[in-house]
Coordinates of C-alpha atoms in Angstrom, one line a residue:
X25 CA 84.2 63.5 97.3
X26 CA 87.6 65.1 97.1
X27 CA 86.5 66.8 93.2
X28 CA 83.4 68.0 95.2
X29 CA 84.7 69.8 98.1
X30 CA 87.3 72.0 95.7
X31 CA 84.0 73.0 93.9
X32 CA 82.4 73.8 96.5
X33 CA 84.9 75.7 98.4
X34 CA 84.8 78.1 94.9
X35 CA 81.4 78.2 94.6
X36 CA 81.3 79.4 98.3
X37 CA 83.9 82.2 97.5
X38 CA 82.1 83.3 94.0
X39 CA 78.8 83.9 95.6
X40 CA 80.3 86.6 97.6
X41 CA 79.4 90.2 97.4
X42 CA 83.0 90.5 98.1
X43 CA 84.1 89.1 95.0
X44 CA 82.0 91.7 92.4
X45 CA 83.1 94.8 94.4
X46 CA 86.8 93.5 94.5
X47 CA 86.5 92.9 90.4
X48 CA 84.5 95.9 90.0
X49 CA 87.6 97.9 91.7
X50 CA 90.4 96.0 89.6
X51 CA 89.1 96.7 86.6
X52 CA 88.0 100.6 87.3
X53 CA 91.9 101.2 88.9
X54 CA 93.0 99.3 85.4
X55 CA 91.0 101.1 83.3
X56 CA 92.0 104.7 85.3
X57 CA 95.7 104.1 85.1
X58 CA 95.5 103.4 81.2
X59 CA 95.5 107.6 80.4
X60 CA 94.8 109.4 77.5
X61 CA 98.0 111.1 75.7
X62 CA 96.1 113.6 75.0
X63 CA 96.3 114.6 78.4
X64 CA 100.2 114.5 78.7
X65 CA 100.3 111.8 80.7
X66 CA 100.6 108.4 79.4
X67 CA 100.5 104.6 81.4
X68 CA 104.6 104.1 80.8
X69 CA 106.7 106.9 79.9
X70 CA 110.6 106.3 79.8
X71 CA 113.1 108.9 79.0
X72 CA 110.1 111.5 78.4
X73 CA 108.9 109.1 75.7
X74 CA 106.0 107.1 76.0
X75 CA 105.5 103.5 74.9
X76 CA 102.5 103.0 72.6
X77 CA 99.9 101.3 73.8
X78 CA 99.8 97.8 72.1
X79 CA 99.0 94.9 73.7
X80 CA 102.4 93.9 74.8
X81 CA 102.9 97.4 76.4
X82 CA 98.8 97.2 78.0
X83 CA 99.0 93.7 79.3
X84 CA 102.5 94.7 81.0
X85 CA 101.3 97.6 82.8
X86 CA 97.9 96.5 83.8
X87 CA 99.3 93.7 84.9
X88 CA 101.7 95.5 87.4
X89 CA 99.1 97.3 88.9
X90 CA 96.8 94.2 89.0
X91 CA 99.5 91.8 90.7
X92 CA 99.7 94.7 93.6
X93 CA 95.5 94.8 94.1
X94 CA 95.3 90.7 93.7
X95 CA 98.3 90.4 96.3
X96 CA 96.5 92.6 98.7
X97 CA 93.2 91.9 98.3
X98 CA 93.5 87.9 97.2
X99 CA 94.5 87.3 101.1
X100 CA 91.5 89.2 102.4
X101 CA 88.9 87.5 99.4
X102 CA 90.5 83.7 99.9
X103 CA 90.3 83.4 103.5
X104 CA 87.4 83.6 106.4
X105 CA 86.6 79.6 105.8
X106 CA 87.4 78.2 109.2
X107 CA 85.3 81.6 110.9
X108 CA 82.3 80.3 108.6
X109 CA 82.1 76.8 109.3
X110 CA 82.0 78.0 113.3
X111 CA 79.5 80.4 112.6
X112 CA 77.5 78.2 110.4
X113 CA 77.6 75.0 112.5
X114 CA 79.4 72.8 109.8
X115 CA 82.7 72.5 111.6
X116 CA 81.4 69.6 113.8
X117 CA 80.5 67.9 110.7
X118 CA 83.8 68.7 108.5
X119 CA 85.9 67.5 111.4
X120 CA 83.8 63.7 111.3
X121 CA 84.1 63.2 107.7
X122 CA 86.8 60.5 106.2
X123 CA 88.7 63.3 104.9
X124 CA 92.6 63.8 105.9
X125 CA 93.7 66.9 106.7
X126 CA 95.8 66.8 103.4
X127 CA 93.1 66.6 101.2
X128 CA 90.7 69.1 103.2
X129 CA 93.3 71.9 103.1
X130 CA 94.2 70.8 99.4
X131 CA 90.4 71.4 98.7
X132 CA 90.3 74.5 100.1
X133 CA 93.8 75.8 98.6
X134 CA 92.6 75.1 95.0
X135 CA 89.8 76.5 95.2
X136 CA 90.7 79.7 96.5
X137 CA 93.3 80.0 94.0
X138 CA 90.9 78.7 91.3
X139 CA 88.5 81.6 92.6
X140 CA 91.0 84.0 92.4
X141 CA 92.4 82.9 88.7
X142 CA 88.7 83.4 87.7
X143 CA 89.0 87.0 88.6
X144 CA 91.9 87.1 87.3
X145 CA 90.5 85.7 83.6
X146 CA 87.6 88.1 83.9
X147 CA 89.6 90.7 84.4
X148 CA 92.1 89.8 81.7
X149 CA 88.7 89.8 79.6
X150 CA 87.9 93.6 80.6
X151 CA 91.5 94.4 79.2
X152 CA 90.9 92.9 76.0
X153 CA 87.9 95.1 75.8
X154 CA 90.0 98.2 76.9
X155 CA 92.7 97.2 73.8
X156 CA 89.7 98.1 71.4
X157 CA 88.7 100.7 72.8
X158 CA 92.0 102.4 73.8
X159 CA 94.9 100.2 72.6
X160 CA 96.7 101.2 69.3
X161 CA 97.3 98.1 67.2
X162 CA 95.6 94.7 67.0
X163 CA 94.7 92.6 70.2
X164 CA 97.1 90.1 70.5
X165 CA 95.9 87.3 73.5
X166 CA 99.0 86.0 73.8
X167 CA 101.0 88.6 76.0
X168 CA 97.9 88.9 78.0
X169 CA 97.5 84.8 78.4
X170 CA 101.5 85.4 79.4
X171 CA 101.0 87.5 82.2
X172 CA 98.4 85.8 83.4
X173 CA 99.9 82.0 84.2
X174 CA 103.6 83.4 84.9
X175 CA 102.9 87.0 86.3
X176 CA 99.6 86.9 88.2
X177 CA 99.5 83.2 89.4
X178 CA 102.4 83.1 91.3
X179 CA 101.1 85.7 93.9
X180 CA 98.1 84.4 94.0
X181 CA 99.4 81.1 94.8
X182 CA 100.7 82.6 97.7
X183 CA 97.5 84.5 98.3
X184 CA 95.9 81.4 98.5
X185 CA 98.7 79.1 100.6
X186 CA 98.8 82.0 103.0
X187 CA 95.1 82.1 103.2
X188 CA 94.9 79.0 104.0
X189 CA 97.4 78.6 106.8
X190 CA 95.5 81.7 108.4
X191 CA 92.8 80.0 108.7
X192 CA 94.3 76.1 109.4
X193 CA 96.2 77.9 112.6
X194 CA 94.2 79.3 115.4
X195 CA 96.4 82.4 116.4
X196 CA 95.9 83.3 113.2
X197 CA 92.3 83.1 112.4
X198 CA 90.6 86.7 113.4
X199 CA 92.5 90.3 113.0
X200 CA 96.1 89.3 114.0
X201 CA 96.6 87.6 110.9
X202 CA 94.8 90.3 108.8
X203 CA 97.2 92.8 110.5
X204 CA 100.5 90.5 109.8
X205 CA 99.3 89.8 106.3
X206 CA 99.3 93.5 105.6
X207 CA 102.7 94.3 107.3
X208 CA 103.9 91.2 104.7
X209 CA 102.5 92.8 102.0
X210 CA 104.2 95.9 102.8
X211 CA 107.7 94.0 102.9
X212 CA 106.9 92.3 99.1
X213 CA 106.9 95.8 98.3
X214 CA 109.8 96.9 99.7
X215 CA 111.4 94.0 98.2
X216 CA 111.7 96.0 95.0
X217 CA 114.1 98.4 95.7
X218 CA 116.7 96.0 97.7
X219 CA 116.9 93.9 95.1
X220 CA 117.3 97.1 92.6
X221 CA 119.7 98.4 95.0
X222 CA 122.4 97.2 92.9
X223 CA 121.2 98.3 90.0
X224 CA 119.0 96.5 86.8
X225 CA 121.8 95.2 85.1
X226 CA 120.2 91.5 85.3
X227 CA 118.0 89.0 87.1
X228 CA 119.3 87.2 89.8
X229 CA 118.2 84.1 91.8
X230 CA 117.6 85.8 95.2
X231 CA 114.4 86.9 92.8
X232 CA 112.4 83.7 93.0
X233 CA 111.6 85.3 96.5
X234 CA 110.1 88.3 95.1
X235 CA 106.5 86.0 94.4
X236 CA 104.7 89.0 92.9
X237 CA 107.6 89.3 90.2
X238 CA 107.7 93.6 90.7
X239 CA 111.9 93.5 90.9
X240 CA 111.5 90.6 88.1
X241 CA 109.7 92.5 85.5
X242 CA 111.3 96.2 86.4
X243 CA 114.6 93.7 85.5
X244 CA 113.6 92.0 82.6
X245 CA 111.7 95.3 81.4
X246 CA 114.9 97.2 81.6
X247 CA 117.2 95.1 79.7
X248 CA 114.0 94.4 77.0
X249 CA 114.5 98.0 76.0
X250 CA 117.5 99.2 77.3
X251 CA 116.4 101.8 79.6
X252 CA 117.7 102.6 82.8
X253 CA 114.3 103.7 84.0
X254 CA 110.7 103.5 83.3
X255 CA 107.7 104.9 84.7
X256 CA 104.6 102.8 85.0
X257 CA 101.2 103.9 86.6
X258 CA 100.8 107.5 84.9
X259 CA 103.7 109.9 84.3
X260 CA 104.3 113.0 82.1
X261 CA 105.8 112.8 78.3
X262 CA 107.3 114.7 75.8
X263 CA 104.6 115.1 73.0
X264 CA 107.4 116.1 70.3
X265 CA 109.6 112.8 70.9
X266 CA 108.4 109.4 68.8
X267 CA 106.5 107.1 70.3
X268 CA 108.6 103.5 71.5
X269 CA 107.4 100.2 70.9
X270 CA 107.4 97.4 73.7
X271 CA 109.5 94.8 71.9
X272 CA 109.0 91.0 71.9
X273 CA 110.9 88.6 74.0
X274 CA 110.1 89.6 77.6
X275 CA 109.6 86.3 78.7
X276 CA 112.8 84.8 78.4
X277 CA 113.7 81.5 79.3
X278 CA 115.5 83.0 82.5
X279 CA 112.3 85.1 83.6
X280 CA 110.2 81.6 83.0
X281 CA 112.5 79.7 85.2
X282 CA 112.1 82.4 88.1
X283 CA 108.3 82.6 87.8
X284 CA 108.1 78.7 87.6
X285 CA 110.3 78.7 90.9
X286 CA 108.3 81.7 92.6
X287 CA 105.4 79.6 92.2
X288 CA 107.2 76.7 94.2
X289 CA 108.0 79.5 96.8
X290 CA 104.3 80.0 96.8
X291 CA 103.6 76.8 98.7
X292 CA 105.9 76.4 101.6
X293 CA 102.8 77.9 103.6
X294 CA 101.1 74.6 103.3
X295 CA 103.2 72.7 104.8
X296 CA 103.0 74.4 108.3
X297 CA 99.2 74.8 107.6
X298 CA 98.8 70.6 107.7
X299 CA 101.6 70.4 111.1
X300 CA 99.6 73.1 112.5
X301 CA 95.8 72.4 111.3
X302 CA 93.3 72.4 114.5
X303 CA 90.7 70.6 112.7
X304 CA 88.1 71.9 114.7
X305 CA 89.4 70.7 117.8
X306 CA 87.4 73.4 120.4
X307 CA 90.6 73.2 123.0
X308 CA 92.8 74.2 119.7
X309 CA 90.3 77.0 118.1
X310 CA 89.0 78.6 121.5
X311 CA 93.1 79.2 121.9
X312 CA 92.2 81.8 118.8
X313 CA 90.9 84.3 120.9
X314 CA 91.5 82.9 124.5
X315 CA 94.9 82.1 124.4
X316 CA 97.4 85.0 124.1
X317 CA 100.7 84.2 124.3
X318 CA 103.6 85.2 126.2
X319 CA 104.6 87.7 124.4
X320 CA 101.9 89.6 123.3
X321 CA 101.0 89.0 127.6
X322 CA 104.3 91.2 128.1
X323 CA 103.2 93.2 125.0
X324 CA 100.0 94.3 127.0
X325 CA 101.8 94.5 130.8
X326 CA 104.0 97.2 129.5
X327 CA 101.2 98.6 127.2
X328 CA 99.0 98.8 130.2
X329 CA 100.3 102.2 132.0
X330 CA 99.3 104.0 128.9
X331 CA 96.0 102.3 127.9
X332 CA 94.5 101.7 131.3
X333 CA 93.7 105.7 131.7
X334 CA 92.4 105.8 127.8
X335 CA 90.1 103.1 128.3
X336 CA 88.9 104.9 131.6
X337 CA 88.5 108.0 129.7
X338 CA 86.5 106.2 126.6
X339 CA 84.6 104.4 129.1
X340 CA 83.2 107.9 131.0
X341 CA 82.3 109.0 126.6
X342 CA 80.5 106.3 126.4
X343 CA 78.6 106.9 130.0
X344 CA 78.2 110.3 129.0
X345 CA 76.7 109.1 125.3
X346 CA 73.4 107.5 127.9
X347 CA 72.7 111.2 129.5
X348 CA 73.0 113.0 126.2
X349 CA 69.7 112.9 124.7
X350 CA 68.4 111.9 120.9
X351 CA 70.6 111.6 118.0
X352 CA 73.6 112.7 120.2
X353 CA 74.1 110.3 122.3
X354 CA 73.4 107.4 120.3
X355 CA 76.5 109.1 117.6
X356 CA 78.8 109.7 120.8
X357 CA 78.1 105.6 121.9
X358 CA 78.8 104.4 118.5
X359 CA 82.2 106.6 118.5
X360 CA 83.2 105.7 121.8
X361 CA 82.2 102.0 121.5
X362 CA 85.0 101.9 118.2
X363 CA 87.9 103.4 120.3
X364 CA 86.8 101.0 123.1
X365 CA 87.0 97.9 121.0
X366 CA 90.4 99.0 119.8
X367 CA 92.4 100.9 122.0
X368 CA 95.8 100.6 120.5
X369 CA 94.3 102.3 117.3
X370 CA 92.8 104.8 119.5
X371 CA 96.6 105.4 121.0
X372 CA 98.0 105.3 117.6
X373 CA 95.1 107.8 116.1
X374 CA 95.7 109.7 119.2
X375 CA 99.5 110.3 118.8
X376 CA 98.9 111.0 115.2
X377 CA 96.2 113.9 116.3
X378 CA 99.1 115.7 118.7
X379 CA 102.5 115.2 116.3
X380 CA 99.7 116.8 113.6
X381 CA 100.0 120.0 115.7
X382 CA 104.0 119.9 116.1
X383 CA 105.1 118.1 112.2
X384 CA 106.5 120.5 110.0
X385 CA 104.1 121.6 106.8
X386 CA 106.5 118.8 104.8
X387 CA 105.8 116.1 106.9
X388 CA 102.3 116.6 107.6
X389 CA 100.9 114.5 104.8
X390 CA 102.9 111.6 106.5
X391 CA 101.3 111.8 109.5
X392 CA 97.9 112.3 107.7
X393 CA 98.7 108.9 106.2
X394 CA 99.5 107.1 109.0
X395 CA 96.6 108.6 111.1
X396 CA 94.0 107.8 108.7
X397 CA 95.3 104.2 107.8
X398 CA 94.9 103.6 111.7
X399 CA 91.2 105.6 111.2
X400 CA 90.6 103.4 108.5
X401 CA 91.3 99.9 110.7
X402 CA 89.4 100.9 113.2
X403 CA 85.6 101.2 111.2
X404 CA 86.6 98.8 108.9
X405 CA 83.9 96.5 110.9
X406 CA 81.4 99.6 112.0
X407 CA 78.8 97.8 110.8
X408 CA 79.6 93.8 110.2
X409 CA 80.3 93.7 113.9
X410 CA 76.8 93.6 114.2
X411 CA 76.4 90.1 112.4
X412 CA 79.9 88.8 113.5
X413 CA 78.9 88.9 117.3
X414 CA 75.4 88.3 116.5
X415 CA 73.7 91.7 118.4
X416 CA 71.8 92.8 115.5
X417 CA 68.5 92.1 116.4
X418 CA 69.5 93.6 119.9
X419 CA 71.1 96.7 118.5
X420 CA 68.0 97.4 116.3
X421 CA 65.8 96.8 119.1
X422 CA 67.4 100.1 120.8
X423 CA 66.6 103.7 119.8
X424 CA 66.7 104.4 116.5
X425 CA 66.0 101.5 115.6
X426 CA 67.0 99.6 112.2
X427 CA 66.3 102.6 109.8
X428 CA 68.6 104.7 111.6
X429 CA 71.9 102.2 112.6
X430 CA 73.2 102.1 109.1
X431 CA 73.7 105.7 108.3
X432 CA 74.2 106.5 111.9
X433 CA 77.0 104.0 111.7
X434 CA 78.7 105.9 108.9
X435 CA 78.3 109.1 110.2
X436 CA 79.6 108.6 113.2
X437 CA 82.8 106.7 111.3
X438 CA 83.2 110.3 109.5
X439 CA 83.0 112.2 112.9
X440 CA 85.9 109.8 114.4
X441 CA 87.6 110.6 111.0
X442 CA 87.2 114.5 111.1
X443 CA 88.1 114.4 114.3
X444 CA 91.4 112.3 114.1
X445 CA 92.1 114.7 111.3
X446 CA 90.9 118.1 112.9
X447 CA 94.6 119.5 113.2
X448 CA 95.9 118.7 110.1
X449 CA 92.8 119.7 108.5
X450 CA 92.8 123.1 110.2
X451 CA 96.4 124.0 109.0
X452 CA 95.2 122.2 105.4
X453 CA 92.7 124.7 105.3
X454 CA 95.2 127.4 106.1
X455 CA 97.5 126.6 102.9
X456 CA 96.1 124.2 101.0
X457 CA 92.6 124.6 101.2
X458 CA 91.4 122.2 98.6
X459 CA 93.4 119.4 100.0
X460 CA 91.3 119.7 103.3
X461 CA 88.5 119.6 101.2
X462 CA 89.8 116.2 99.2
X463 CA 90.2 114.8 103.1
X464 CA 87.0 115.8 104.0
X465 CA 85.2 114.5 100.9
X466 CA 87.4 111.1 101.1
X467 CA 86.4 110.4 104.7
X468 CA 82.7 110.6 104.0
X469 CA 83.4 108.4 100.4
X470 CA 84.9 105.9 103.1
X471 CA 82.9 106.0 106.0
X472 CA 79.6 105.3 103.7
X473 CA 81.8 102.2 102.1
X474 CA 82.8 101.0 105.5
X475 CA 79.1 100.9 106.5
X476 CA 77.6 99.9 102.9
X477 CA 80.6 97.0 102.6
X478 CA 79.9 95.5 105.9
X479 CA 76.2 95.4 105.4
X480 CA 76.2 93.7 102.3
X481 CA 79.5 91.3 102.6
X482 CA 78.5 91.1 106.8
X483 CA 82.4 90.9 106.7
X484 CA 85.3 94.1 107.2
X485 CA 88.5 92.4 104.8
X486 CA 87.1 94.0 101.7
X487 CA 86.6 97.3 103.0
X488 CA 89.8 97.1 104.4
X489 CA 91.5 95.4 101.8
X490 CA 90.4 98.3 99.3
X491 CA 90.9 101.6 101.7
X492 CA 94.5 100.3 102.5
X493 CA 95.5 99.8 99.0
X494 CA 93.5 103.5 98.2
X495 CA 95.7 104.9 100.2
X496 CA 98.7 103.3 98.9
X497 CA 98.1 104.9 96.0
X498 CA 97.5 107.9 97.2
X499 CA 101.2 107.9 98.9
X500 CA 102.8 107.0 95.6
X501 CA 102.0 110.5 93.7
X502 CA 100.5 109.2 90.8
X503 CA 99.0 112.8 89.8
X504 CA 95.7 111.2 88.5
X505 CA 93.3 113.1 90.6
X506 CA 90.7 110.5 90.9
X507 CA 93.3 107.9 93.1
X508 CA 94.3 110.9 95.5
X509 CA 91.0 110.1 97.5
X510 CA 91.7 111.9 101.2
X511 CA 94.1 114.5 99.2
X512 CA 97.5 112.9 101.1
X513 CA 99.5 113.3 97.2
X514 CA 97.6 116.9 96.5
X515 CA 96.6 115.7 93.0
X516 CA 92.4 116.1 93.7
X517 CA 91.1 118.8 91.9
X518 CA 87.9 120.4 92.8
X519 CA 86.0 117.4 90.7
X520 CA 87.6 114.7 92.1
X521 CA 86.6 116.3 95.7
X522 CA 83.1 117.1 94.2
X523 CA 82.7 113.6 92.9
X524 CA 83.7 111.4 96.1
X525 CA 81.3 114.1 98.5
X526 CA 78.5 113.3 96.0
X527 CA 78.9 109.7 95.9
X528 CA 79.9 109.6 100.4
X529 CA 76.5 111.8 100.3
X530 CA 75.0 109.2 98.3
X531 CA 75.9 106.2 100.0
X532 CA 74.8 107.8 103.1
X533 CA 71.3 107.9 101.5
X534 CA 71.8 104.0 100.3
X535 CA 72.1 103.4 103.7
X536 CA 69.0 105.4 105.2
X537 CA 66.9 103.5 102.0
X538 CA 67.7 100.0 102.6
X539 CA 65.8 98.7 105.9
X540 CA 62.6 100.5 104.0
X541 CA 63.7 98.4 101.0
X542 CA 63.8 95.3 102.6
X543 CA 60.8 95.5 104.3
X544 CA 58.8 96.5 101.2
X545 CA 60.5 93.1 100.0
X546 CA 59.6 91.1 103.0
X547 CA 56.2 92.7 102.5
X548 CA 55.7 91.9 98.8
X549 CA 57.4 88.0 99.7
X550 CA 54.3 88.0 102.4
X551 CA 51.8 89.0 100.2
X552 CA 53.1 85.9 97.3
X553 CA 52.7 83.5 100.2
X554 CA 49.1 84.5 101.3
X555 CA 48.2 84.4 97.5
X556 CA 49.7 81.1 96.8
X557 CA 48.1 80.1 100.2
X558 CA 44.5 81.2 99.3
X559 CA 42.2 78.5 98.2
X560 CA 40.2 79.0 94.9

């Protein structure tokens, strides 16, 4: 029974929607960061040199970069279980069976990490592919096979451990523990640099912490080649220098024993995920959303002076939304129905929209980021609100209907977006004028995801999982035009922004298409069944 539930809980995860578009993005951000030299820029460049692309030097760097997608996105992809079985009715039942909570969570912890080593193998797959095509030298599985069990699995152990503790607690189980996960992934990352702080003169113990291995392999990297710095992700190069070699030997026995210990690391979370597992108790999950806290009561008390007069003001938009006629007022509802839901990230997006006016020209990509990672938040669930709280039959019942909600929905995400950025954009389009237009271009790429992702997963973690590690990229000045999608870095060039307008543009079309689609489907499925139906 026990072999049974682990395959089940991966089969359940595979048959997402979420999990193609999540491998889809891996592998296009792999195969984006692996540049031509021909271009200048090369995937690791030290000392103006760049290392050849072999596959020692390939699975390293693609590696890097996929560790930092999996750990973000493997916590979004794994968990969501316990919200199912609610939804679905099978709680009642998973709660009688003869199954210890041990077991239940074990199940479910091995097969969210075996689902995410599978993407990780099909991805590793992709790379072996991109070594042919791009790679100079012989494919060698090995390195690839390395980095795989002691680089990726560690952080996806945790991905998984963590996932599951979301889900076994109740106060974690809807966006608070989507929001907390996110501010953790942000402190792995800052990891790095404290434990560099000292320099890279060796690896140290403190680093069995660092469970995605970046300080570990920046380490280990460092005294492989015996370079104080290297540059991984896209960086210029001397074409006149000679081209380095990634030597052998980057796994030493050291590095092993850290891995071996991060992955150890990696499952403390499941030990407070059995003390803490409600089991489906209804006292222990309505606490989820019923049950507050003390501090986050005192949180909203002092909150409350400033909030109070903004949800007044969002509540008179969305009265004024039902005396504006047509198209108008149904766009104005759906705005001011997203600020309503989330106030906080209408404060934060508010704040953001007034220091845009004051910031200096320096800092005003800062505050771009901030305001359109709190932009982002907020639509992730513009549509798959719909099917979480079960309205969608009522909502497409009003006008407009069904044809119109999905594309209305992302256009009325863009119009929260342009204005949120409005200021910025206006003094973009002063100095930098094709940076406006990268914004521009990005938020209508985005606000067609949003919709299009939470139609077809019926789920916002994999939008949001993908815009917030977007823009991390974006912030980290890559200069490959195609990763600076809202034009934060200022490396789009006018293709880039043509490219992400035609494809928003074209999502926006998806959308309008797909409730004609599906009854032309539902039409042809009627038409089988009067057929087969028919008596000869």
């Amino acid at each position: 029974m026990w072999k049974a539930a682990v395959l089940n809980e991966w089969r359940l995860r595979s048959r997402r929607v979420s999990t193609l578009v999540i491998l889809l993005t891996v592998v296009a951000v792999s195969w984006l960061m692996v540049l031509d030299p021909r271009t200048g820029r090369a995937t690791m460049v030290t000392g103006g040199q760049r290392i050849a692309y072999d596959s020692q030097a390939l699975a390293f760097a693609t590696g890097v970069m996929a560790c930092m997608l999996f750990g973000l996105a493997g916590f979004y992809l794994a968990r969501g279980r316990s919200q199912e079985d609610l939804r679905c009715g099978t709680a009642a039942v998973l709660a009688a069976t003869p199954v210890t909570n041990v077991q239940l969570l074990g199940a479910r912890w091995l097969g969210a990490f075996g689902f995410l080593m599978s993407l990780g193998t099909a991805l590793m797959l992709t790379l072996w592919v991109l070594q042919l095509v791009r790679g100079e030298g012989p494919l060698r599985p090995v390195p690839y096979l390395q980095m795989l069990l002691l680089g990726l699995a560690p952080g996806m152990m945790m991905c998984a451990s963590l996932a599951v503790l979301a889900d076994a607690w109740a106060p974690l189980m809807r966006k608070r523990g989507d929001a907390l996960y996110w501010v953790f992934w942000i402190a792995q990352l800052g990891f790095m640099p404290a434990m560099l702080s000292g320099g890279a003169s060796g690896l140290s113990g403190w680093q069995v912490l660092d469970v995605q291995g970046l300080s570990v392999w920046v380490v280990a990297l460092s005294r492989l080649m015996d370079v104080g710095s290297v540059s991984i992700g896209g960086a210029p190069f001397r074409a006149g220098l000679p081209v380095l070699h990634m030597p052998e030997g980057l796994w030493s026995r050291e590095l092993v024993a850290l891995r071996v210990g991060a992955m150890g690391v990696a499952l403390l979370p499941l030990l407070p995920a059995v003390l803490l597992f409600h089991r489906y108790a209804p006292d222990r999950v309505k606490g989820a959303g019923a049950g507050r806290g003390r501090a986050v009561a005192v949180l909203q008390w002092l909150s409350r002076p400033v909030l109070a007069p903004m949800r007044w003001l969002f509540g008179q938009l969305l009265g004024l939304s039902a005396r504006v006629p047509g198209l108008a007022g149904r766009l104005l509802a759906d705005v001011s129905l997203v600020l309503l839901s989330q106030p906080v990230l209408a404060l934060v997006m508010t704040a953001c929209v007034a220091a845009s006016v004051a910031v200096p020209t320096s800092a005003l990509p800062r505050v771009m980021a901030l305001a359109l990672g709190a932009w982002g938040i907020a639509v992730a669930d513009v549509s798959s609100r719909d099917w979480q709280s079960g309205t969608l039959g009522m909502a497409s019942a009003t006008a407009g209907g069904a044809p119109e909600r999905g594309w209305r929905q992302a256009v009325a995400a863009f119009g929260l977006g342009v204005i949120v950025g409005a200021p910025a954009l206006l003094r973009l389009s002063v100095e930098a004028p094709l940076r406006a237009a990268a914004c521009l271009a990005g938020l209508l790429f985005f606000s067609a995801g949003a919709a299009l992702l939470g139609r077809l997963t019926r789920g916002a973690r994999t939008f949001l999982a993908l815009y917030l590690f977007s823009l991390y990229l974006g912030l980290q000045r890559t200069g490959i035009a195609a990763l600076d999608m809202l034009g934060v870095s200022g490396a789009a060039t006018a293709g880039s922004v043509a490219a992400y307008a035609a494809a928003g543009g074209l999502g926006v079309l998806a959308l309008a298409a797909m409730p004609r689609m599906a009854r032309g489907i539902s039409g042809i499925s009627d038409v089988s069944r009067l057929i087969g139906t028919t008596p000869r």
